[in-house]
Short mmCIF file of C-alpha atoms in Angstrom, two decimals:
data_model
loop_
_atom_site.label_atom_id
_atom_site.label_comp_id
_atom_site.label_asym_id
_atom_site.label_seq_id
_atom_site.Cartn_x
_atom_site.Cartn_y
_atom_site.Cartn_z
CA ARG A 1452 122.76 78.48 196.84
CA LYS A 1453 121.73 79.06 193.24
CA GLU A 1454 121.15 75.88 191.13
CA VAL A 1455 123.54 77.22 188.35
CA GLU A 1456 126.36 79.59 189.19
CA GLN A 1457 128.49 81.54 186.81
CA ASP A 1458 131.17 84.22 187.30
CA PRO A 1459 129.36 87.41 186.05
CA GLY A 1460 132.56 88.92 184.89
CA PRO A 1461 133.00 91.24 182.99
CA PHE A 1462 135.92 89.63 181.32
CA ASN A 1463 138.02 92.21 179.29
CA VAL A 1464 140.53 90.51 177.03
CA PRO A 1465 142.64 91.56 174.09
CA GLU A 1466 142.05 90.07 170.64
CA GLY A 1467 143.65 86.81 170.16
CA ALA A 1468 143.54 85.84 173.90
CA THR A 1469 142.18 82.57 175.22
CA VAL A 1470 139.32 82.94 177.64
CA ALA A 1471 137.62 80.32 179.77
CA PHE A 1472 134.20 80.42 181.42
CA ASN A 1473 133.09 78.01 184.13
CA CYS A 1474 129.66 77.25 185.35
CA THR A 1475 128.68 74.96 188.43
CA TYR A 1476 125.36 73.29 188.94
CA SER A 1477 123.99 71.87 192.21
CA ASN A 1478 121.50 69.23 190.92
CA SER A 1479 123.25 65.97 190.47
CA ALA A 1480 120.33 64.72 188.31
CA SER A 1481 121.12 67.40 185.67
CA GLN A 1482 121.15 65.72 182.25
CA SER A 1483 121.73 68.23 179.53
CA PHE A 1484 124.06 71.23 179.40
CA PHE A 1485 124.20 74.08 177.00
CA TRP A 1486 126.17 77.35 176.34
CA TYR A 1487 124.19 80.14 174.83
CA ARG A 1488 125.55 83.49 173.55
CA GLN A 1489 123.42 86.64 174.02
CA ASP A 1490 124.19 89.94 172.36
CA CYS A 1491 122.80 93.15 173.72
CA ARG A 1492 119.14 93.58 173.35
CA LYS A 1493 118.92 90.18 171.42
CA GLU A 1494 117.72 86.76 172.18
CA PRO A 1495 120.00 83.93 173.44
CA LYS A 1496 121.52 81.85 170.66
CA LEU A 1497 122.60 78.37 171.16
CA LEU A 1498 126.30 78.19 171.00
CA MET A 1499 126.95 74.54 171.93
CA SER A 1500 125.47 71.57 173.64
CA VAL A 1501 127.94 70.03 176.11
CA TYR A 1502 128.54 66.33 175.93
CA SER A 1503 130.20 63.99 178.43
CA SER A 1504 133.10 63.42 176.16
CA GLY A 1505 133.58 67.19 175.56
CA ASN A 1506 133.06 68.82 172.23
CA GLU A 1507 134.86 71.30 170.00
CA ASP A 1508 133.50 73.63 167.27
CA GLY A 1509 136.25 75.65 165.68
CA ARG A 1510 137.73 77.99 168.34
CA PHE A 1511 135.16 76.89 170.97
CA THR A 1512 135.53 73.95 173.31
CA ALA A 1513 133.00 72.85 175.80
CA GLN A 1514 133.62 70.32 178.65
CA LEU A 1515 131.60 68.68 181.25
CA ASN A 1516 132.86 67.33 184.57
CA ARG A 1517 129.95 65.45 186.24
CA ALA A 1518 131.99 64.53 189.29
CA SER A 1519 132.64 68.10 190.16
CA GLN A 1520 129.40 69.32 188.61
CA TYR A 1521 130.75 71.96 186.32
CA ILE A 1522 130.86 72.80 182.68
CA SER A 1523 133.29 75.05 181.01
CA LEU A 1524 133.72 76.97 177.69
CA LEU A 1525 136.99 77.76 176.20
CA ILE A 1526 137.32 80.42 173.53
CA ARG A 1527 140.59 80.46 171.70
CA ASP A 1528 142.00 83.27 169.61
CA SER A 1529 139.22 85.52 170.61
CA LYS A 1530 137.82 88.00 168.05
CA LEU A 1531 136.11 91.33 168.51
CA SER A 1532 132.81 89.77 167.45
CA ASP A 1533 132.94 87.34 170.28
CA SER A 1534 132.00 90.19 172.66
CA ALA A 1535 128.72 89.07 174.16
CA THR A 1536 127.20 87.62 177.23
CA TYR A 1537 127.69 83.85 177.65
CA LEU A 1538 125.02 81.89 179.50
CA CYS A 1539 125.31 78.38 180.64
CA ALA A 1540 122.11 76.48 180.95
CA VAL A 1541 121.23 73.10 182.63
CA ASN A 1542 118.27 70.84 182.21
CA SER A 1543 117.40 68.16 184.69
CA VAL A 1544 115.53 64.94 184.04
CA ASN A 1545 113.17 65.49 186.99
CA GLN A 1546 112.27 69.06 185.98
CA GLY A 1547 110.68 68.41 182.52
CA GLY A 1548 111.85 70.77 180.01
CA LYS A 1549 112.95 73.51 182.47
CA LEU A 1550 116.23 75.10 181.62
CA ILE A 1551 118.00 76.79 184.44
CA PHE A 1552 120.32 79.47 183.30
CA GLY A 1553 123.43 80.89 184.97
CA GLN A 1554 123.62 84.57 185.55
CA GLY A 1555 125.73 85.08 182.37
CA THR A 1556 129.27 86.23 181.90
CA GLU A 1557 129.88 89.31 179.93
CA LEU A 1558 132.89 89.09 177.56
CA SER A 1559 134.43 92.28 176.06
CA VAL A 1560 137.22 91.57 173.48
CA LYS A 1561 139.19 94.74 172.83
CA PRO A 1562 141.59 95.50 169.82
CA ASP B 414 114.75 76.20 159.27
CA THR B 415 115.74 76.77 162.88
CA GLU B 416 113.63 79.85 163.33
CA VAL B 417 111.15 80.90 166.03
CA THR B 418 109.19 84.10 165.24
CA GLN B 419 107.52 86.45 167.56
CA THR B 420 105.24 89.34 167.14
CA PRO B 421 105.03 92.13 167.96
CA LYS B 422 108.68 93.15 168.37
CA HIS B 423 107.85 95.97 170.73
CA LEU B 424 104.71 96.64 172.68
CA VAL B 425 103.65 99.58 174.91
CA MET B 426 100.53 99.15 176.99
CA GLY B 427 98.71 100.73 179.83
CA MET B 428 97.84 98.93 182.98
CA THR B 429 94.21 98.50 181.99
CA ASN B 430 94.94 97.20 178.53
CA LYS B 431 94.60 93.63 177.16
CA LYS B 432 97.18 92.52 174.58
CA SER B 433 98.63 89.28 173.32
CA LEU B 434 102.04 88.09 172.39
CA LYS B 435 102.45 85.57 169.58
CA CYS B 436 105.11 83.01 168.91
CA GLU B 437 105.35 80.57 165.88
CA GLN B 438 107.68 77.72 165.01
CA HIS B 439 107.78 75.40 162.18
CA MET B 440 110.58 73.01 163.26
CA GLY B 441 108.09 70.32 164.33
CA HIS B 442 108.99 70.89 168.05
CA ARG B 443 106.45 69.63 170.49
CA ALA B 444 107.58 71.76 173.51
CA MET B 445 107.28 75.48 173.64
CA TYR B 446 108.16 77.92 176.33
CA TRP B 447 107.77 81.45 177.62
CA TYR B 448 110.50 83.28 179.38
CA LYS B 449 110.76 86.68 180.87
CA GLN B 450 114.16 88.52 180.83
CA LYS B 451 114.96 91.75 182.75
CA ALA B 452 117.97 93.74 181.90
CA LYS B 453 121.34 92.24 182.95
CA LYS B 454 119.53 89.09 184.19
CA PRO B 455 119.17 85.59 182.70
CA PRO B 456 115.90 84.43 181.21
CA GLU B 457 113.34 83.18 183.75
CA LEU B 458 110.97 80.41 182.81
CA MET B 459 107.26 81.23 182.98
CA PHE B 460 105.49 78.41 181.24
CA VAL B 461 106.16 75.16 179.35
CA TYR B 462 103.82 73.53 176.92
CA SER B 463 104.54 69.85 175.97
CA TYR B 464 102.41 68.33 173.23
CA GLU B 465 100.09 71.38 173.46
CA LYS B 466 99.39 70.78 177.16
CA LEU B 467 100.62 73.11 179.78
CA SER B 468 103.22 71.10 181.79
CA ILE B 469 104.95 73.79 183.82
CA ASN B 470 103.75 77.03 185.39
CA GLU B 471 106.42 78.74 187.44
CA SER B 472 103.90 80.32 189.73
CA VAL B 473 103.24 83.21 187.28
CA PRO B 474 100.54 85.73 188.18
CA SER B 475 97.14 85.13 186.64
CA ARG B 476 97.55 88.40 184.71
CA PHE B 477 99.63 86.29 182.32
CA SER B 478 97.59 83.76 180.51
CA PRO B 479 99.27 81.32 178.02
CA GLU B 480 97.58 79.48 175.33
CA CYS B 481 98.77 76.95 172.81
CA PRO B 482 96.29 76.57 169.89
CA ASN B 483 98.37 74.10 168.04
CA SER B 484 101.76 72.58 167.86
CA SER B 485 103.23 75.47 165.99
CA LEU B 486 101.68 78.38 167.97
CA LEU B 487 101.97 79.83 171.39
CA ASN B 488 100.27 82.95 172.72
CA LEU B 489 100.59 84.89 175.91
CA HIS B 490 97.66 86.97 176.81
CA LEU B 491 98.28 89.94 179.00
CA HIS B 492 95.74 91.76 181.14
CA ALA B 493 96.09 94.33 183.89
CA LEU B 494 99.83 94.27 183.86
CA GLN B 495 102.02 96.32 186.27
CA PRO B 496 104.94 98.57 185.42
CA GLU B 497 107.37 96.00 186.93
CA ASP B 498 106.13 93.46 184.33
CA SER B 499 108.11 95.50 181.68
CA ALA B 500 110.65 93.10 180.21
CA LEU B 501 111.72 91.14 177.22
CA TYR B 502 109.52 88.17 176.67
CA LEU B 503 111.12 85.33 175.01
CA CYS B 504 109.39 82.32 173.28
CA ALA B 505 111.47 79.15 172.78
CA SER B 506 110.88 75.74 171.33
CA SER B 507 112.58 72.31 171.53
CA GLN B 508 112.03 68.62 170.75
CA VAL B 509 110.81 66.47 173.62
CA ASN B 510 113.54 63.81 174.07
CA GLY B 511 111.51 61.25 176.02
CA GLN B 512 113.82 61.05 179.01
CA GLY B 513 111.95 63.53 181.07
CA GLY B 514 113.93 66.43 179.75
CA ASN B 515 114.11 68.23 176.55
CA SER B 516 116.72 68.96 173.97
CA GLU B 517 118.28 72.23 172.84
CA GLN B 518 115.88 75.25 172.99
CA PHE B 519 115.82 77.71 170.16
CA PHE B 520 114.66 81.27 171.13
CA GLY B 521 112.68 83.82 169.10
CA PRO B 522 113.82 87.41 169.01
CA GLY B 523 111.47 88.34 171.85
CA THR B 524 108.91 91.03 172.37
CA ARG B 525 110.18 94.10 174.38
CA LEU B 526 107.26 95.06 176.59
CA THR B 527 106.69 98.42 178.34
CA VAL B 528 103.87 98.79 180.71
CA LEU B 529 103.04 102.40 181.59
#
């Protein structure tokens, strides 16, 4: 079983749709959680850190469920410019600075 | 300034060449990383430097040799690479949060390497 698992998609949605990504992790010692966005042939860019209480940034909401060991990212009112690959990443306290990435979920927002 | 810079942007090298990738950050971060990313795959960690000391080597072949000359710079020396080493090489940096893990990592734009 992979340490971090994500549905690879692709997700094809119309503009204005709400889309949700989930990511499960297997290491219960995992401590820090992140969502990154990666455009084609570019580097991953940090979208959000995920906190225990959940956090929101405009149209983006991230949540953490420690009991079920998953994190989620919700995008509301999706825009064409949201088309990208979304990567979840997990850092465990017993693995130093090692970030484990999910496989990434490709999102395509269509007009 | 949340910027990590990498040079060169693109690199083509033969299997007998020696080349180096360079990474620089001026965010005061004390952890720096090298990742390798193949198409349609997530980044894979290669090395971690914490306080200029190598703290993680993910069993990377010795034809890849990292170096951290100071807290702002990270190099990756390449020698006798194979065509399957062609990939995007990403540098990242972060603060060290003192709890055994690290905080958010910020990535540079990467060096796209082709080995002929």
